[in-house]
Amino acid sequence: MDLFDLTGKVAIITGSSRGIGRAIAEAYADAGAKVVISSRKQQACEEVANAVNATHGEERAIAIAASISDKAMLQTLVSETRRRFGKIDILVCNAASNPYYGPMAGITDEQFRKIFDNNVLANHWLINMVVPEMIERENGAIVIVSSIGGLIGSDVIGAYNVSKAADFQLVRNLAIEFGRHNVRVNAIAPGVIRTDFAKALWEDPEAEAALNRVTPLGRIGEPDEIAGAAVFLASKAGAYVTGQGIVVDGGTTIRGGL
Ligand SMILES: NC(=O)c1ccc[n+]([C@@H]2O[C@H](COP(=O)([O-])OP(=O)(O)OC[C@H]3O[C@@H](n4cnc5c(N)ncnc54)[C@H](OP(=O)(O)O)[C@@H]3O)[C@@H](O)[C@H]2O)c1
């Protein structure tokens, strides 16, 4: 399994106190990486870091809270990671926001800006904070957790989908900028995954049954089913992959019926 080995690598994963981010952090630690657990709540991050360390019997995880809305906190996340783990090899921009459901006509400017600030601008900030050392070492992997929402239209989560489409473009641009330095930038596009973020889509059994009907695999996804793609993109297995968006959605988008 050398292709997927992350021994000695250091990874920051935003939004890793639960859901998809936690599953990615756990999978990275299982693959040998040291992981930085981050979300807005230090206590929640410490619980995850403690669980990871208990599993591996050594300090494989640390907890550093940071809101992705706050540039200074993101800088502290990066500098604290360097101070405690020495470097950053892998960055996963996973945390995101969606404060609005409804037609585009009803979204406030503040909500629209919040979506863009958290889902696009914060990724740009964080990537540019970590990438100089990756360029210097001629080695780095950056993963943005986008969404199949960025590939399809919606009359309910339109601004969120525009932001997730922008993430696909961000990885394409940065893959070109950083490619010569062996820094790869990719996106993962999950379908509906059973997390708090998507609760409105699955907590009602009828809504979940409707999703199951339009999903070729016949069910919504679980957080750890996104983690494999994140390990692939961060490891030697993904060494020649850059600028891509990997769809992990049980086949929903190829059916075209979400
Ligand atoms: N679930 C799905 O169906 C689905 C589908 C497609 C794409 N996605 C994408 O997957 C990513 C993860 O979503 P998820 O479903 O795993 O969500 P989740 O289970 O609700 O977890 C979200 C994580 O992000 C953290 N977070 C939220 N706002 C933050 C902020 N402003 N600053 C820092 N951390 C913040 C949360 O912790 P705190 O609350 O403690 O900050 C938590 O750790 C998002 O980019 C989402 O757009 C999800």
XYZ file of C-alpha atoms and ligand atoms in Angstrom:
306
model
C 0.000 0.000 0.000
C 3.008 2.306 -0.467
C 1.023 4.196 -3.111
C -1.305 5.496 -0.412
C 1.229 5.878 2.388
C 1.350 9.299 4.080
C 3.954 8.498 6.736
C 5.826 11.632 7.803
C 3.435 14.008 6.060
C 1.709 16.847 7.923
C -1.835 17.763 6.923
C -4.146 20.613 7.899
C -7.824 19.785 7.407
C -10.297 22.611 7.987
C -13.728 21.702 9.325
C -12.396 18.440 10.742
C -14.277 18.352 14.051
C -17.045 16.334 12.341
C -18.497 15.155 9.055
C -16.376 14.826 5.922
C -13.403 16.725 7.373
C -13.162 14.420 10.382
C -13.353 11.358 8.139
C -10.517 12.733 5.973
C -8.381 13.544 9.035
C -8.888 10.035 10.447
C -8.040 8.422 7.108
C -4.893 10.557 6.772
C -3.800 9.549 10.272
C -4.499 5.884 9.425
C -2.264 6.348 6.355
C 0.542 7.604 8.621
C 0.156 11.406 8.493
C 0.193 13.884 11.345
C -3.046 15.834 11.223
C -4.217 19.233 12.413
C -7.856 19.210 13.476
C -9.495 22.597 13.001
C -12.930 24.184 13.254
C -14.367 27.156 15.119
C -14.605 25.220 18.410
C -11.377 24.265 20.188
C -13.101 21.776 22.506
C -14.682 19.855 19.613
C -11.306 19.755 17.821
C -9.538 18.489 20.930
C -12.016 15.640 21.271
C -11.259 14.491 17.710
C -7.481 14.921 18.175
C -7.626 12.912 21.409
C -9.562 10.136 19.666
C -7.013 10.010 16.814
C -4.105 9.935 19.270
C -5.774 7.215 21.346
C -6.133 5.072 18.209
C -2.509 5.512 17.164
C -0.904 5.571 20.607
C 1.227 8.657 19.847
C 0.805 12.362 19.062
C -0.553 12.068 15.556
C -3.115 14.893 15.877
C -3.249 18.366 17.345
C -6.222 20.720 17.658
C -6.044 24.352 16.531
C -9.334 26.243 16.306
C -9.753 28.824 13.524
C -12.728 30.360 11.790
C -12.243 30.345 8.041
C -13.838 33.830 8.004
C -10.925 35.225 9.980
C -7.655 35.726 8.087
C -5.625 36.294 11.244
C -6.893 33.047 12.768
C -5.996 31.168 9.581
C -2.486 32.642 9.779
C -2.258 31.427 13.377
C -3.453 27.971 12.251
C -0.595 27.863 9.748
C 2.104 29.266 12.051
C 1.069 27.067 15.001
C 1.140 24.000 12.743
C 4.656 24.903 11.628
C 5.753 25.503 15.229
C 4.378 22.193 16.511
C 4.744 19.849 13.522
C 7.524 21.658 11.613
C 5.926 21.911 8.151
C 2.764 21.512 6.059
C 2.712 18.968 3.228
C -1.030 18.665 2.659
C -3.839 21.211 2.950
C -7.491 20.249 2.778
C -9.853 23.224 2.489
C -12.994 21.462 3.621
C -14.985 23.886 5.813
C -17.670 25.881 4.017
C -20.937 27.702 4.678
C -24.398 27.914 3.243
C -26.554 30.395 5.185
C -29.379 30.626 2.598
C -31.944 28.325 0.976
C -34.306 29.692 -1.679
C -34.458 31.484 -4.996
C -31.619 33.831 -5.898
C -33.964 36.830 -5.725
C -34.288 36.383 -1.957
C -30.628 36.217 -0.943
C -29.234 39.230 0.884
C -25.928 40.778 -0.151
C -24.559 39.836 3.235
C -25.483 36.164 2.758
C -24.077 36.122 -0.775
C -20.807 37.655 0.441
C -20.577 35.245 3.387
C -20.864 32.300 0.988
C -18.112 33.684 -1.223
C -15.909 34.743 1.677
C -16.035 31.316 3.325
C -16.190 29.016 0.303
C -13.821 30.771 -2.098
C -11.835 33.669 -0.590
C -10.890 31.734 2.580
C -9.523 28.895 0.416
C -7.474 31.448 -1.554
C -6.103 32.905 1.695
C -5.172 29.597 3.261
C -3.624 28.169 0.101
C -1.408 31.218 -0.310
C -0.343 30.997 3.328
C 0.880 27.386 2.977
C 2.089 27.209 -0.608
C 5.479 29.028 -0.323
C 7.001 26.200 1.745
C 5.490 23.595 -0.611
C 7.041 25.385 -3.588
C 10.380 25.542 -1.790
C 10.303 21.783 -1.083
C 8.930 21.079 -4.581
C 6.250 18.929 -3.021
C 2.720 19.596 -1.857
C -0.883 18.544 -2.216
C -3.859 20.857 -1.849
C -7.428 19.578 -1.884
C -10.573 21.701 -1.895
C -13.812 19.986 -0.923
C -16.199 21.416 -3.492
C -19.569 19.789 -4.304
C -21.554 18.290 -7.157
C -23.573 21.473 -6.598
C -20.815 23.211 -8.560
C -21.627 21.052 -11.583
C -25.405 21.421 -11.695
C -28.020 24.149 -11.422
C -30.278 24.706 -8.428
C -33.250 26.914 -7.559
C -32.613 26.400 -3.829
C -28.854 26.655 -3.167
C -27.842 28.788 -6.152
C -25.217 31.034 -4.582
C -23.636 28.065 -2.796
C -23.423 26.275 -6.149
C -21.781 29.305 -7.772
C -19.181 29.279 -4.987
C -18.534 25.555 -5.449
C -18.176 26.039 -9.212
C -15.641 28.774 -8.410
C -13.689 26.236 -6.363
C -13.327 24.029 -9.459
C -11.923 27.024 -11.313
C -9.640 27.919 -8.412
C -8.020 24.467 -8.532
C -7.590 24.691 -12.303
C -5.882 28.085 -12.058
C -3.640 27.140 -9.146
C -2.732 23.772 -10.663
C -1.235 25.720 -13.564
C 0.467 28.264 -11.287
C 2.067 25.674 -8.989
C 2.487 22.661 -11.295
C 6.120 23.301 -12.153
C 6.915 23.173 -8.447
C 5.248 19.775 -8.020
C 2.445 21.259 -5.943
C -0.831 19.647 -6.990
C -4.236 21.250 -6.490
C -7.450 19.258 -6.857
C -11.064 19.251 -5.780
C -13.429 16.585 -4.529
C -17.104 16.920 -5.398
C -19.212 14.933 -2.948
C -22.836 14.116 -3.586
C -25.234 14.128 -0.643
C -23.376 12.809 2.404
C -24.912 12.016 5.787
C -23.577 14.969 7.830
C -25.097 17.842 9.822
C -24.489 20.140 6.858
C -26.877 18.174 4.632
C -29.321 17.173 7.382
C -32.239 18.963 5.713
C -31.803 16.617 2.750
C -31.856 13.308 4.638
C -33.402 13.648 8.109
C -36.902 13.292 6.698
C -37.164 9.618 5.566
C -39.234 10.598 2.513
C -36.595 13.094 1.385
C -33.883 10.482 1.840
C -35.935 7.910 -0.101
C -36.307 10.407 -2.962
C -32.531 10.918 -3.023
C -31.960 7.181 -2.950
C -34.174 6.810 -6.014
C -32.065 9.212 -8.104
C -28.746 7.771 -6.943
C -27.489 4.825 -9.017
C -25.919 3.245 -5.928
C -29.335 3.546 -4.273
C -28.277 5.422 -1.128
C -26.728 8.652 0.077
C -23.049 8.610 1.043
C -21.302 8.356 4.396
C -18.452 10.734 5.407
C -15.761 8.048 5.279
C -16.657 7.371 1.643
C -15.149 10.758 0.728
C -11.913 10.036 2.586
C -10.482 7.582 0.021
C -10.441 10.220 -2.715
C -8.707 12.625 -0.312
C -6.009 10.035 0.489
C -5.558 9.327 -3.217
C -5.122 13.019 -4.052
C -2.616 13.590 -1.214
C -0.486 10.493 -1.824
C 1.886 9.047 -4.395
C -1.117 7.353 -6.010
C -2.281 10.794 -7.180
C 1.185 12.058 -8.160
C 0.192 12.896 -11.768
C -3.258 14.282 -10.990
C -3.715 18.034 -10.792
C -6.387 20.609 -11.565
C -9.157 17.990 -11.388
C -12.467 17.630 -9.633
C -13.167 14.071 -8.557
C -16.879 13.363 -8.255
C -17.798 11.000 -5.396
C -21.563 10.883 -5.505
C -22.840 7.324 -5.920
C -23.473 8.188 -9.573
C -26.067 10.913 -8.949
C -24.716 13.399 -11.480
C -24.436 10.921 -14.368
C -28.112 10.177 -13.927
C -28.886 13.911 -14.057
C -31.869 13.722 -11.752
C -30.975 15.236 -8.363
N -22.692 16.815 3.369
C -22.922 16.920 2.077
O -23.912 16.385 1.541
C -21.967 17.681 1.204
C -22.123 17.553 -0.180
C -21.246 18.234 -1.027
C -20.228 19.015 -0.476
N -20.117 19.119 0.876
C -19.022 19.943 1.377
O -18.276 19.195 2.313
C -17.625 20.085 3.213
C -17.811 19.593 4.636
O -19.181 19.540 4.921
P -19.811 18.478 5.926
O -21.027 17.970 5.267
O -18.791 17.539 6.433
O -20.282 19.479 7.100
P -20.433 19.302 8.679
O -20.582 17.867 9.059
O -21.492 20.260 9.079
O -19.017 19.788 9.225
C -18.596 21.086 8.953
C -17.256 21.302 9.616
O -16.799 22.616 9.312
C -16.638 23.366 10.518
N -16.984 24.752 10.221
C -18.180 25.255 9.880
N -18.102 26.580 9.675
C -16.803 26.918 9.878
C -16.091 28.145 9.839
N -16.688 29.307 9.544
N -14.764 28.116 10.122
C -14.139 26.955 10.426
N -14.769 25.775 10.485
C -16.084 25.759 10.216
C -17.540 22.677 11.525
O -17.153 22.842 12.859
P -17.580 24.105 13.796
O -19.051 24.216 13.719
O -17.057 23.707 15.142
O -16.854 25.292 13.246
C -17.324 21.220 11.124
O -16.097 20.742 11.614
C -18.182 21.470 2.896
O -17.273 22.138 2.053
C -19.453 21.179 2.125
O -19.789 22.233 1.252
C -20.964 18.481 1.719
